[in-house]
Tab-separated table of C-alpha atoms in Angstrom:
chain	number	residue	atom	x	y	z
A	1	MET	CA	-17.187	-16.423	-27.120
A	2	ILE	CA	-16.196	-14.698	-23.898
A	3	LEU	CA	-14.574	-17.880	-22.590
A	4	GLN	CA	-12.613	-18.260	-25.823
A	5	LYS	CA	-11.293	-14.683	-25.586
A	6	TYR	CA	-10.337	-15.276	-21.945
A	7	LYS	CA	-8.423	-18.444	-22.877
A	8	GLN	CA	-6.660	-16.614	-25.674
A	9	LYS	CA	-5.659	-13.844	-23.280
A	10	VAL	CA	-4.304	-16.374	-20.787
A	11	VAL	CA	-2.277	-18.095	-23.516
A	12	GLU	CA	-0.847	-14.746	-24.623
A	13	GLN	CA	0.124	-13.934	-21.052
A	14	THR	CA	1.943	-17.237	-20.625
A	15	LYS	CA	4.022	-16.452	-23.718
A	16	SER	CA	5.049	-13.009	-22.504
A	17	LYS	CA	8.567	-12.249	-21.322
A	18	LYS	CA	7.273	-11.050	-17.935
A	19	PHE	CA	5.404	-14.290	-17.286
A	20	LYS	CA	8.493	-16.315	-18.140
A	21	GLN	CA	10.598	-14.167	-15.811
A	22	ILE	CA	8.130	-14.561	-12.956
A	23	LEU	CA	7.929	-18.304	-13.578
A	24	SER	CA	11.723	-18.509	-13.577
A	25	MET	CA	11.992	-16.640	-10.284
A	26	LEU	CA	9.139	-18.626	-8.721
A	27	THR	CA	10.769	-21.894	-9.721
A	28	SER	CA	14.116	-20.734	-8.388
A	29	SER	CA	12.589	-19.435	-5.159
A	30	ALA	CA	10.542	-22.598	-4.627
A	31	LEU	CA	13.585	-24.795	-5.211
A	32	GLY	CA	15.678	-22.486	-3.058
A	33	ILE	CA	13.238	-22.642	-0.186
A	34	GLY	CA	12.915	-26.388	-0.504
A	35	LEU	CA	16.678	-26.719	-0.520
A	36	GLY	CA	16.950	-24.239	2.337
A	37	ILE	CA	14.627	-26.361	4.449
A	38	GLY	CA	16.474	-29.475	3.320
A	39	THR	CA	19.749	-27.850	4.283
A	40	SER	CA	18.399	-26.992	7.719
A	41	VAL	CA	17.342	-30.627	8.144
A	42	ILE	CA	20.838	-31.797	7.221
A	43	ASN	CA	22.536	-29.220	9.445
A	44	THR	CA	20.341	-29.869	12.467
A	45	ARG	CA	20.875	-33.613	12.232
A	46	LEU	CA	24.624	-33.408	11.585
A	47	LEU	CA	25.392	-30.685	14.101
A	48	GLY	CA	22.715	-31.090	16.783
A	49	PRO	CA	20.806	-28.229	18.462
A	50	GLU	CA	23.823	-26.628	20.197
A	51	SER	CA	26.290	-26.536	17.259
A	52	PHE	CA	23.457	-25.616	14.881
A	53	GLY	CA	22.726	-22.680	17.170
A	54	ASP	CA	26.412	-21.678	17.049
A	55	PHE	CA	26.318	-21.836	13.239
A	56	LYS	CA	23.278	-19.548	13.069
A	57	PHE	CA	24.861	-17.234	15.637
A	58	ILE	CA	27.955	-16.795	13.441
A	59	GLN	CA	25.754	-16.155	10.409
A	60	SER	CA	23.920	-13.509	12.427
A	61	ILE	CA	27.215	-11.740	13.114
A	62	PHE	CA	28.006	-11.595	9.400
A	63	ASN	CA	24.479	-10.447	8.522
A	64	ILE	CA	24.259	-7.634	11.062
A	65	MET	CA	27.706	-6.354	10.124
A	66	MET	CA	26.795	-6.334	6.440
A	67	ILE	CA	24.057	-3.818	7.150
A	68	PHE	CA	26.651	-1.204	8.107
A	69	PHE	CA	28.785	-1.516	4.995
A	70	SER	CA	26.664	-0.926	1.901
A	71	VAL	CA	25.846	2.736	2.715
A	72	GLY	CA	23.021	2.379	0.188
A	73	ILE	CA	25.363	1.983	-2.808
A	74	PHE	CA	23.812	-1.299	-3.942
A	75	HIS	CA	20.234	0.023	-3.864
A	76	THR	CA	21.363	3.083	-5.806
A	77	GLY	CA	23.227	0.866	-8.247
A	78	GLY	CA	20.136	-1.190	-9.009
A	79	ARG	CA	18.127	1.959	-9.676
A	80	LEU	CA	20.807	3.549	-11.895
A	81	ILE	CA	21.042	0.360	-13.956
A	82	ALA	CA	17.251	0.234	-14.366
A	83	ASP	CA	16.900	3.929	-15.291
A	84	LYS	CA	16.759	4.408	-19.078
A	85	GLN	CA	18.538	7.780	-18.979
A	86	PHE	CA	21.821	6.107	-17.970
A	87	GLN	CA	21.814	3.319	-20.569
A	88	HIS	CA	24.539	4.979	-22.645
A	89	ILE	CA	27.061	4.639	-19.786
A	90	ARG	CA	25.943	1.247	-18.440
A	91	LYS	CA	29.381	-0.375	-18.523
A	92	LYS	CA	31.009	2.567	-16.745
A	93	ILE	CA	28.301	2.412	-14.085
A	94	PHE	CA	29.033	-1.302	-13.678
A	95	GLY	CA	32.714	-0.444	-13.304
A	96	GLY	CA	32.036	2.185	-10.672
A	97	LEU	CA	29.691	-0.062	-8.732
A	98	PHE	CA	32.019	-3.074	-8.737
A	99	GLY	CA	35.015	-0.915	-7.869
A	100	LEU	CA	33.156	0.336	-4.796
A	101	THR	CA	32.042	-3.215	-4.013
A	102	PHE	CA	35.667	-4.391	-3.931
A	103	LEU	CA	36.603	-1.542	-1.569
A	104	ILE	CA	33.667	-2.276	0.738
A	105	SER	CA	34.613	-5.971	0.747
A	106	GLY	CA	38.123	-5.215	2.002
A	107	LEU	CA	36.787	-3.145	4.882
A	108	PHE	CA	34.252	-5.840	5.693
A	109	ILE	CA	36.893	-8.573	5.985
A	110	ALA	CA	38.980	-6.451	8.357
A	111	THR	CA	35.971	-5.668	10.530
A	112	VAL	CA	34.907	-9.321	10.725
A	113	PHE	CA	38.387	-10.212	11.981
A	114	VAL	CA	38.267	-7.582	14.732
A	115	SER	CA	34.692	-8.495	15.701
A	116	SER	CA	35.764	-12.076	16.443
A	117	TYR	CA	37.538	-10.817	19.557
A	118	VAL	CA	34.728	-8.444	20.556
A	119	GLN	CA	32.025	-11.117	20.456
A	120	GLU	CA	34.179	-13.448	22.575
A	121	TYR	CA	34.375	-10.771	25.251
A	122	ILE	CA	30.614	-10.072	25.231
A	123	PHE	CA	29.235	-13.604	24.918
A	124	ASP	CA	32.092	-15.572	26.506
A	125	ASN	CA	32.118	-18.313	23.859
A	126	ASN	CA	34.813	-20.196	21.925
A	127	LEU	CA	33.738	-19.161	18.440
A	128	GLY	CA	36.300	-16.414	17.840
A	129	TYR	CA	38.940	-18.573	16.159
A	130	ILE	CA	36.339	-19.991	13.736
A	131	ILE	CA	35.253	-16.491	12.737
A	132	ARG	CA	38.889	-15.457	12.187
A	133	TYR	CA	39.520	-18.409	9.867
A	134	ALA	CA	36.371	-17.549	7.911
A	135	ALA	CA	37.079	-13.792	7.716
A	136	PRO	CA	39.061	-13.714	4.394
A	137	PHE	CA	36.144	-15.340	2.578
A	138	THR	CA	33.359	-13.198	4.012
A	139	PHE	CA	33.536	-10.784	1.075
A	140	VAL	CA	30.960	-13.110	-0.524
A	141	PHE	CA	28.306	-11.574	1.749
A	142	VAL	CA	29.030	-8.148	0.269
A	143	PHE	CA	28.894	-9.428	-3.312
A	144	LYS	CA	25.723	-11.419	-2.615
A	145	ILE	CA	23.773	-8.265	-1.769
A	146	ALA	CA	25.433	-6.218	-4.518
A	147	LEU	CA	24.788	-8.737	-7.296
A	148	ASP	CA	21.186	-9.243	-6.161
A	149	LYS	CA	20.490	-5.542	-6.701
A	150	PHE	CA	22.550	-5.169	-9.881
A	151	MET	CA	20.884	-8.145	-11.601
A	152	GLU	CA	17.454	-6.942	-10.518
A	153	GLY	CA	18.156	-3.487	-11.945
A	154	ASP	CA	19.466	-4.915	-15.237
A	155	ASN	CA	16.417	-7.212	-15.480
A	156	LEU	CA	18.641	-10.310	-15.570
A	157	ILE	CA	15.856	-12.313	-13.969
A	158	HIS	CA	16.824	-15.755	-15.294
A	159	GLU	CA	20.463	-15.197	-14.303
A	160	LEU	CA	19.345	-13.929	-10.892
A	161	ALA	CA	17.319	-17.103	-10.408
A	162	ILE	CA	20.406	-19.235	-11.095
A	163	PHE	CA	22.549	-16.999	-8.888
A	164	GLN	CA	20.172	-17.494	-5.974
A	165	ILE	CA	19.605	-21.227	-6.366
A	166	ALA	CA	23.160	-22.358	-7.247
A	167	PRO	CA	24.785	-22.044	-3.785
A	168	LYS	CA	21.947	-23.975	-2.162
A	169	VAL	CA	22.197	-26.840	-4.640
A	170	LEU	CA	25.973	-26.930	-4.326
A	171	TYR	CA	25.826	-26.819	-0.538
A	172	VAL	CA	23.574	-29.875	-0.329
A	173	VAL	CA	25.815	-31.797	-2.744
A	174	PHE	CA	29.097	-30.788	-1.097
A	175	ILE	CA	27.946	-31.287	2.494
A	176	LEU	CA	26.554	-34.747	1.756
A	177	ILE	CA	29.819	-35.749	0.080
A	178	ALA	CA	31.804	-34.323	2.994
A	179	SER	CA	29.651	-36.238	5.485
A	180	LEU	CA	30.653	-39.495	3.800
A	181	VAL	CA	34.406	-38.949	4.159
A	182	LEU	CA	34.720	-36.614	7.156
A	183	GLU	CA	33.399	-36.248	10.676
A	184	LEU	CA	31.566	-32.968	10.270
A	185	ASN	CA	31.895	-30.129	12.739
A	186	LEU	CA	31.045	-26.443	12.823
A	187	MET	CA	34.274	-25.403	11.055
A	188	ILE	CA	33.724	-27.743	8.087
A	189	VAL	CA	30.052	-26.801	7.692
A	190	LEU	CA	30.902	-23.098	7.691
A	191	GLY	CA	33.706	-23.692	5.197
A	192	VAL	CA	31.424	-25.532	2.783
A	193	PHE	CA	28.832	-22.779	3.113
A	194	LEU	CA	31.369	-20.065	2.210
A	195	LEU	CA	32.751	-22.118	-0.693
A	196	THR	CA	29.330	-22.460	-2.315
A	197	GLN	CA	28.720	-18.734	-1.893
A	198	LEU	CA	32.057	-18.074	-3.599
A	199	VAL	CA	31.115	-20.173	-6.634
A	200	SER	CA	27.824	-18.274	-6.937
A	201	THR	CA	29.626	-14.932	-6.639
A	202	VAL	CA	31.993	-15.787	-9.504
A	203	TYR	CA	29.000	-16.754	-11.661
A	204	GLY	CA	27.118	-13.544	-10.887
A	205	TYR	CA	30.120	-11.327	-11.582
A	206	SER	CA	30.675	-13.045	-14.933
A	207	LYS	CA	27.301	-11.737	-16.158
A	208	PHE	CA	28.547	-8.146	-16.222
A	209	SER	CA	31.153	-6.397	-18.358
A	210	PRO	CA	32.324	-3.524	-16.163
A	211	ASP	CA	34.390	-0.688	-17.596
A	212	PHE	CA	36.635	0.641	-14.823
A	213	SER	CA	37.911	3.588	-16.844
A	214	GLY	CA	36.767	6.902	-15.483
A	215	PHE	CA	36.148	5.312	-12.074
A	216	SER	CA	36.488	8.650	-10.278
A	217	GLU	CA	33.823	10.396	-12.372
A	218	THR	CA	31.455	7.426	-12.238
A	219	SER	CA	31.837	7.198	-8.470
A	220	LYS	CA	30.843	10.866	-8.146
A	221	LEU	CA	27.649	10.152	-10.110
A	222	ILE	CA	26.878	7.133	-7.927
A	223	PHE	CA	27.442	9.054	-4.699
A	224	ALA	CA	25.339	11.995	-5.955
A	225	GLU	CA	22.425	9.662	-6.716
A	226	ASN	CA	23.032	7.761	-3.494
A	227	LYS	CA	22.606	10.877	-1.384
A	228	ASP	CA	18.896	11.212	-2.207
A	229	HIS	CA	17.993	7.546	-2.651
A	230	GLY	CA	20.290	4.740	-1.518
A	231	PHE	CA	21.658	6.498	1.548
A	232	GLN	CA	18.152	7.193	2.797
A	233	ILE	CA	17.357	3.482	2.499
A	234	TYR	CA	20.689	2.672	4.157
A	235	ILE	CA	19.905	4.833	7.177
A	236	GLY	CA	16.544	3.141	7.482
A	237	ALA	CA	18.118	-0.301	7.087
A	238	LEU	CA	20.545	0.415	9.911
A	239	VAL	CA	17.567	0.876	12.198
A	240	SER	CA	15.172	-1.659	10.680
A	241	ASN	CA	17.357	-4.607	9.687
A	242	GLY	CA	19.985	-3.840	12.298
A	243	THR	CA	17.466	-4.106	15.100
A	244	LEU	CA	15.971	-7.183	13.425
A	245	HIS	CA	19.291	-9.037	13.566
A	246	LEU	CA	19.711	-7.967	17.173
A	247	SER	CA	17.081	-10.566	18.030
A	248	SER	CA	19.614	-13.398	17.785
A	249	PHE	CA	22.056	-11.631	20.079
A	250	ILE	CA	19.402	-10.729	22.644
A	251	ILE	CA	18.139	-14.330	22.647
A	252	ALA	CA	21.734	-15.533	23.106
A	253	TYR	CA	22.241	-13.049	25.951
A	254	TYR	CA	19.040	-13.817	27.874
A	255	LEU	CA	18.739	-17.510	26.918
A	256	ASP	CA	21.305	-19.512	24.866
A	257	ASN	CA	22.431	-20.368	21.329
A	258	THR	CA	20.087	-23.365	21.205
A	259	ASN	CA	17.154	-20.941	21.274
A	260	VAL	CA	18.945	-18.847	18.662
A	261	GLY	CA	18.893	-21.951	16.475
A	262	TYR	CA	15.184	-22.553	17.122
A	263	PHE	CA	14.338	-18.951	16.246
A	264	ASN	CA	16.385	-18.927	13.044
A	265	LEU	CA	15.004	-22.318	12.022
A	266	ALA	CA	11.456	-20.977	12.428
A	267	ASN	CA	12.391	-18.064	10.170
A	268	THR	CA	13.842	-20.410	7.557
A	269	ILE	CA	10.728	-22.581	7.462
A	270	ALA	CA	8.321	-19.612	7.296
A	271	THR	CA	10.224	-17.894	4.465
A	272	PRO	CA	8.108	-19.470	1.667
A	273	LEU	CA	5.146	-17.335	2.709
A	274	SER	CA	6.864	-14.196	1.415
A	275	MET	CA	8.149	-15.866	-1.742
A	276	ILE	CA	5.443	-15.031	-4.303
A	277	PRO	CA	5.109	-11.303	-3.478
A	278	GLN	CA	8.898	-10.973	-3.383
A	279	VAL	CA	9.231	-12.564	-6.817
A	280	VAL	CA	6.551	-10.249	-8.213
A	281	GLY	CA	8.350	-7.202	-6.806
A	282	THR	CA	11.658	-8.331	-8.306
A	283	ALA	CA	10.280	-9.214	-11.738
A	284	TYR	CA	8.357	-5.944	-12.043
A	285	PHE	CA	11.094	-3.678	-10.619
A	286	LYS	CA	12.162	-2.251	-13.975
A	287	ASP	CA	8.490	-1.802	-14.991
A	288	PHE	CA	7.721	-0.102	-11.678
A	289	ALA	CA	10.441	2.464	-12.397
A	290	ASN	CA	8.515	3.598	-15.478
A	291	SER	CA	4.880	3.332	-14.285
A	292	ASP	CA	2.544	5.378	-12.092
A	293	ARG	CA	1.004	2.564	-10.062
A	294	ILE	CA	1.039	-1.154	-9.361
A	295	PRO	CA	-1.415	-3.016	-11.643
A	296	LYS	CA	-4.576	-4.031	-9.745
A	297	LYS	CA	-4.293	-7.636	-10.928
A	298	VAL	CA	-0.820	-7.824	-9.357
A	299	ILE	CA	-2.129	-6.612	-5.995
A	300	SER	CA	-5.278	-8.763	-5.882
A	301	SER	CA	-3.627	-11.993	-7.042
A	302	THR	CA	-0.703	-11.504	-4.634
A	303	ILE	CA	-2.990	-11.036	-1.632
A	304	LEU	CA	-5.221	-14.001	-2.525
A	305	ILE	CA	-2.361	-16.436	-3.084
A	306	SER	CA	-0.588	-15.292	0.090
A	307	LEU	CA	-3.657	-15.876	2.264
A	308	LEU	CA	-4.341	-19.314	0.784
A	309	ALA	CA	-0.718	-20.319	1.309
A	310	PHE	CA	-0.845	-19.086	4.919
A	311	GLY	CA	-3.907	-21.210	5.727
A	312	ALA	CA	-2.389	-24.376	4.238
A	313	PHE	CA	0.911	-23.707	5.977
A	314	ILE	CA	-0.631	-23.430	9.445
A	315	LEU	CA	-2.582	-26.671	9.019
A	316	MET	CA	0.432	-28.760	8.004
A	317	ILE	CA	3.468	-27.283	9.752
A	318	LYS	CA	3.451	-29.335	12.981
A	319	TYR	CA	3.502	-32.623	11.085
A	320	VAL	CA	6.227	-31.337	8.773
A	321	ILE	CA	8.457	-30.360	11.711
A	322	VAL	CA	8.152	-33.758	13.403
A	323	PHE	CA	8.733	-35.601	10.121
A	324	LEU	CA	11.746	-33.573	8.960
A	325	TYR	CA	13.472	-32.562	12.184
A	326	SER	CA	12.259	-35.032	14.852
A	327	GLU	CA	10.431	-34.228	18.086
A	328	ASP	CA	13.569	-32.543	19.477
A	329	TYR	CA	12.541	-29.484	17.456
A	330	LEU	CA	8.883	-29.317	18.504
A	331	PRO	CA	9.522	-25.986	20.331
A	332	VAL	CA	9.932	-24.480	16.851
A	333	VAL	CA	6.247	-25.127	16.013
A	334	THR	CA	4.936	-22.556	18.487
A	335	LEU	CA	7.368	-19.973	17.134
A	336	ILE	CA	6.287	-20.650	13.551
A	337	TYR	CA	2.616	-19.977	14.325
A	338	TYR	CA	3.556	-16.359	15.051
A	339	ILE	CA	6.363	-15.900	12.535
A	340	SER	CA	4.341	-17.264	9.604
A	341	PHE	CA	1.883	-14.366	9.800
A	342	ALA	CA	4.790	-11.927	9.982
A	343	TYR	CA	6.146	-13.370	6.726
A	344	VAL	CA	2.796	-13.017	4.958
A	345	ILE	CA	2.834	-9.322	5.818
A	346	GLN	CA	6.480	-9.090	4.791
A	347	GLY	CA	5.682	-10.473	1.362
A	348	LEU	CA	2.970	-7.863	0.845
A	349	TYR	CA	5.080	-4.926	1.958
A	350	LEU	CA	7.959	-6.044	-0.292
A	351	VAL	CA	5.829	-5.313	-3.372
A	352	LEU	CA	5.160	-1.780	-2.106
A	353	ASN	CA	8.824	-1.424	-1.152
A	354	ARG	CA	10.042	-2.355	-4.646
A	355	PHE	CA	7.607	0.086	-6.288
A	356	LEU	CA	8.560	3.030	-4.065
A	357	SER	CA	12.256	2.168	-4.333
A	358	ALA	CA	12.018	2.048	-8.133
A	359	HIS	CA	10.771	5.658	-8.000
A	360	GLY	CA	13.599	6.804	-5.739
A	361	ILE	CA	11.350	7.489	-2.759
A	362	GLY	CA	14.097	6.800	-0.250
A	363	ARG	CA	13.074	9.145	2.550
A	364	GLU	CA	9.686	7.527	2.997
A	365	LEU	CA	11.311	4.076	3.062
A	366	LYS	CA	13.732	5.396	5.668
A	367	ASN	CA	10.878	6.660	7.839
A	368	ALA	CA	9.113	3.291	7.572
A	369	SER	CA	12.307	1.599	8.692
A	370	PHE	CA	12.585	3.935	11.693
A	371	ILE	CA	9.088	2.962	12.790
A	372	ARG	CA	9.852	-0.709	12.337
A	373	GLY	CA	13.165	-0.357	14.147
A	374	ALA	CA	11.546	1.305	17.149
A	375	VAL	CA	9.041	-1.549	17.420
A	376	ASN	CA	11.881	-4.080	17.134
A	377	ILE	CA	13.979	-2.517	19.890
A	378	ILE	CA	11.107	-2.230	22.355
A	379	GLY	CA	9.747	-5.673	21.553
A	380	PHE	CA	13.031	-7.585	21.598
A	381	VAL	CA	14.368	-5.987	24.762
A	382	VAL	CA	11.128	-6.257	26.727
A	383	LEU	CA	9.330	-9.332	25.381
A	384	ILE	CA	12.307	-11.704	25.043
A	385	LYS	CA	13.172	-11.098	28.690
A	386	LEU	CA	9.546	-11.612	29.771
A	387	ILE	CA	8.357	-14.539	27.616
A	388	GLY	CA	11.468	-15.827	25.852
A	389	THR	CA	11.782	-16.580	22.143
A	390	VAL	CA	8.014	-16.261	21.595
A	391	GLY	CA	8.474	-12.593	22.453
A	392	ALA	CA	10.830	-12.203	19.501
A	393	CYS	CA	8.217	-13.745	17.194
A	394	ILE	CA	5.431	-11.476	18.437
A	395	THR	CA	7.733	-8.503	17.907
A	396	LEU	CA	8.240	-9.510	14.267
A	397	VAL	CA	4.483	-9.499	13.708
A	398	PHE	CA	4.029	-5.998	15.107
A	399	SER	CA	7.082	-4.559	13.322
A	400	ASN	CA	6.079	-5.977	9.927
A	401	VAL	CA	2.489	-4.757	10.289
A	402	SER	CA	3.687	-1.241	11.187
A	403	TYR	CA	6.059	-1.201	8.197
A	404	PHE	CA	3.329	-2.396	5.817
A	405	LEU	CA	0.761	0.152	6.989
A	406	TYR	CA	3.177	3.055	6.601
A	407	LEU	CA	4.198	2.004	3.082
A	408	ALA	CA	0.541	1.499	2.108
A	409	ILE	CA	-0.171	5.094	3.117
A	410	GLN	CA	2.860	6.376	1.173
A	411	TYR	CA	1.874	4.380	-1.903
A	412	LYS	CA	-1.652	5.795	-1.767
A	413	ASN	CA	-0.252	9.331	-1.513
A	414	PHE	CA	2.124	8.716	-4.437
A	415	VAL	CA	-0.685	7.490	-6.706
A	416	ALA	CA	-2.885	10.418	-5.713
A	417	LYS	CA	-0.145	12.924	-6.625
A	418	ARG	CA	0.486	11.293	-9.991
A	419	SER	CA	-3.242	11.256	-10.764
A	420	SER	CA	-3.788	14.927	-9.945
């Protein structure tokens, strides 16, 4: 009797909209990670360690610059879209958000162009002309982050899954075709990468119907909300994510771009360990905004699955590296042993992050980012110089643990206040 009721409950859960959304995101994330690893295999074999390192270095430039440009607008946008009290002006909010996204994109392109000369002066490389050619298309990085948050806020989970997986599928197809007719180099690989991001951006934008009328008034609302929520997260992100991306530049400064490639490859391969918690946080974001706590079953199942995945990952990863990338990339294995644990912790803190963000608790998220940023700066500057790229990996472990512990405390305090 009990078993029959349990089976019935499981069947009902599998038919629910939330289960289907989580399954959609898990499928997309799993395919995306598989394709991401496959892409790294293709890139490493076509480009070699040195050019692959240059490719990841250029990506790091775009990523660290992107941190400075959102000013929290995209986080605020996701929350405004999710909040029921603004449903009557949804299309105007879309118009305001996309209008601001276009403006931010223009500034981003100009800054990328200027930075191409600055990085040449600091790192004394020959990558400036490649960055300048790519600059007009780098607006896709701005729209990638914006559309991620807007779709999450509007609970367009299936569309978000397609948006995230499409550029990876297209990249594999296009780069393999290009390899048959062209002699690939860094410029071509970067061009194909940007093209696939552009296709995904057009798809994501097509899922919204923005109303740009009243842009001035809508912008005022967005900025007013941003002051207490998104901007607080932005300030924290400048410290947290900004210092995180500094790792590639510090490795390049003390060592070389080959080690930059090893470090970024280790991050790519370890990413799956944060996948399940991240999907849960995304799928439940709109529910989090209207609830007092995270369901216990969500917390317990997330922790259990993450730990089991971590154990299996550690046992198999060395053989996977040799099989997929060849023995030339064996130095990556040591890095992954450290980074994999950091990604387990990252997955767990992302669930807490999405819950607190859904409730507009931006200041606490900012403080957590400050703590994480301080650990990053000290660790990267000191440990990379002393023990090389392994030092960067150890720093990631300590920074993610510190971020998780702070958010866990804030979550506990939030629940206690709501219960009293």
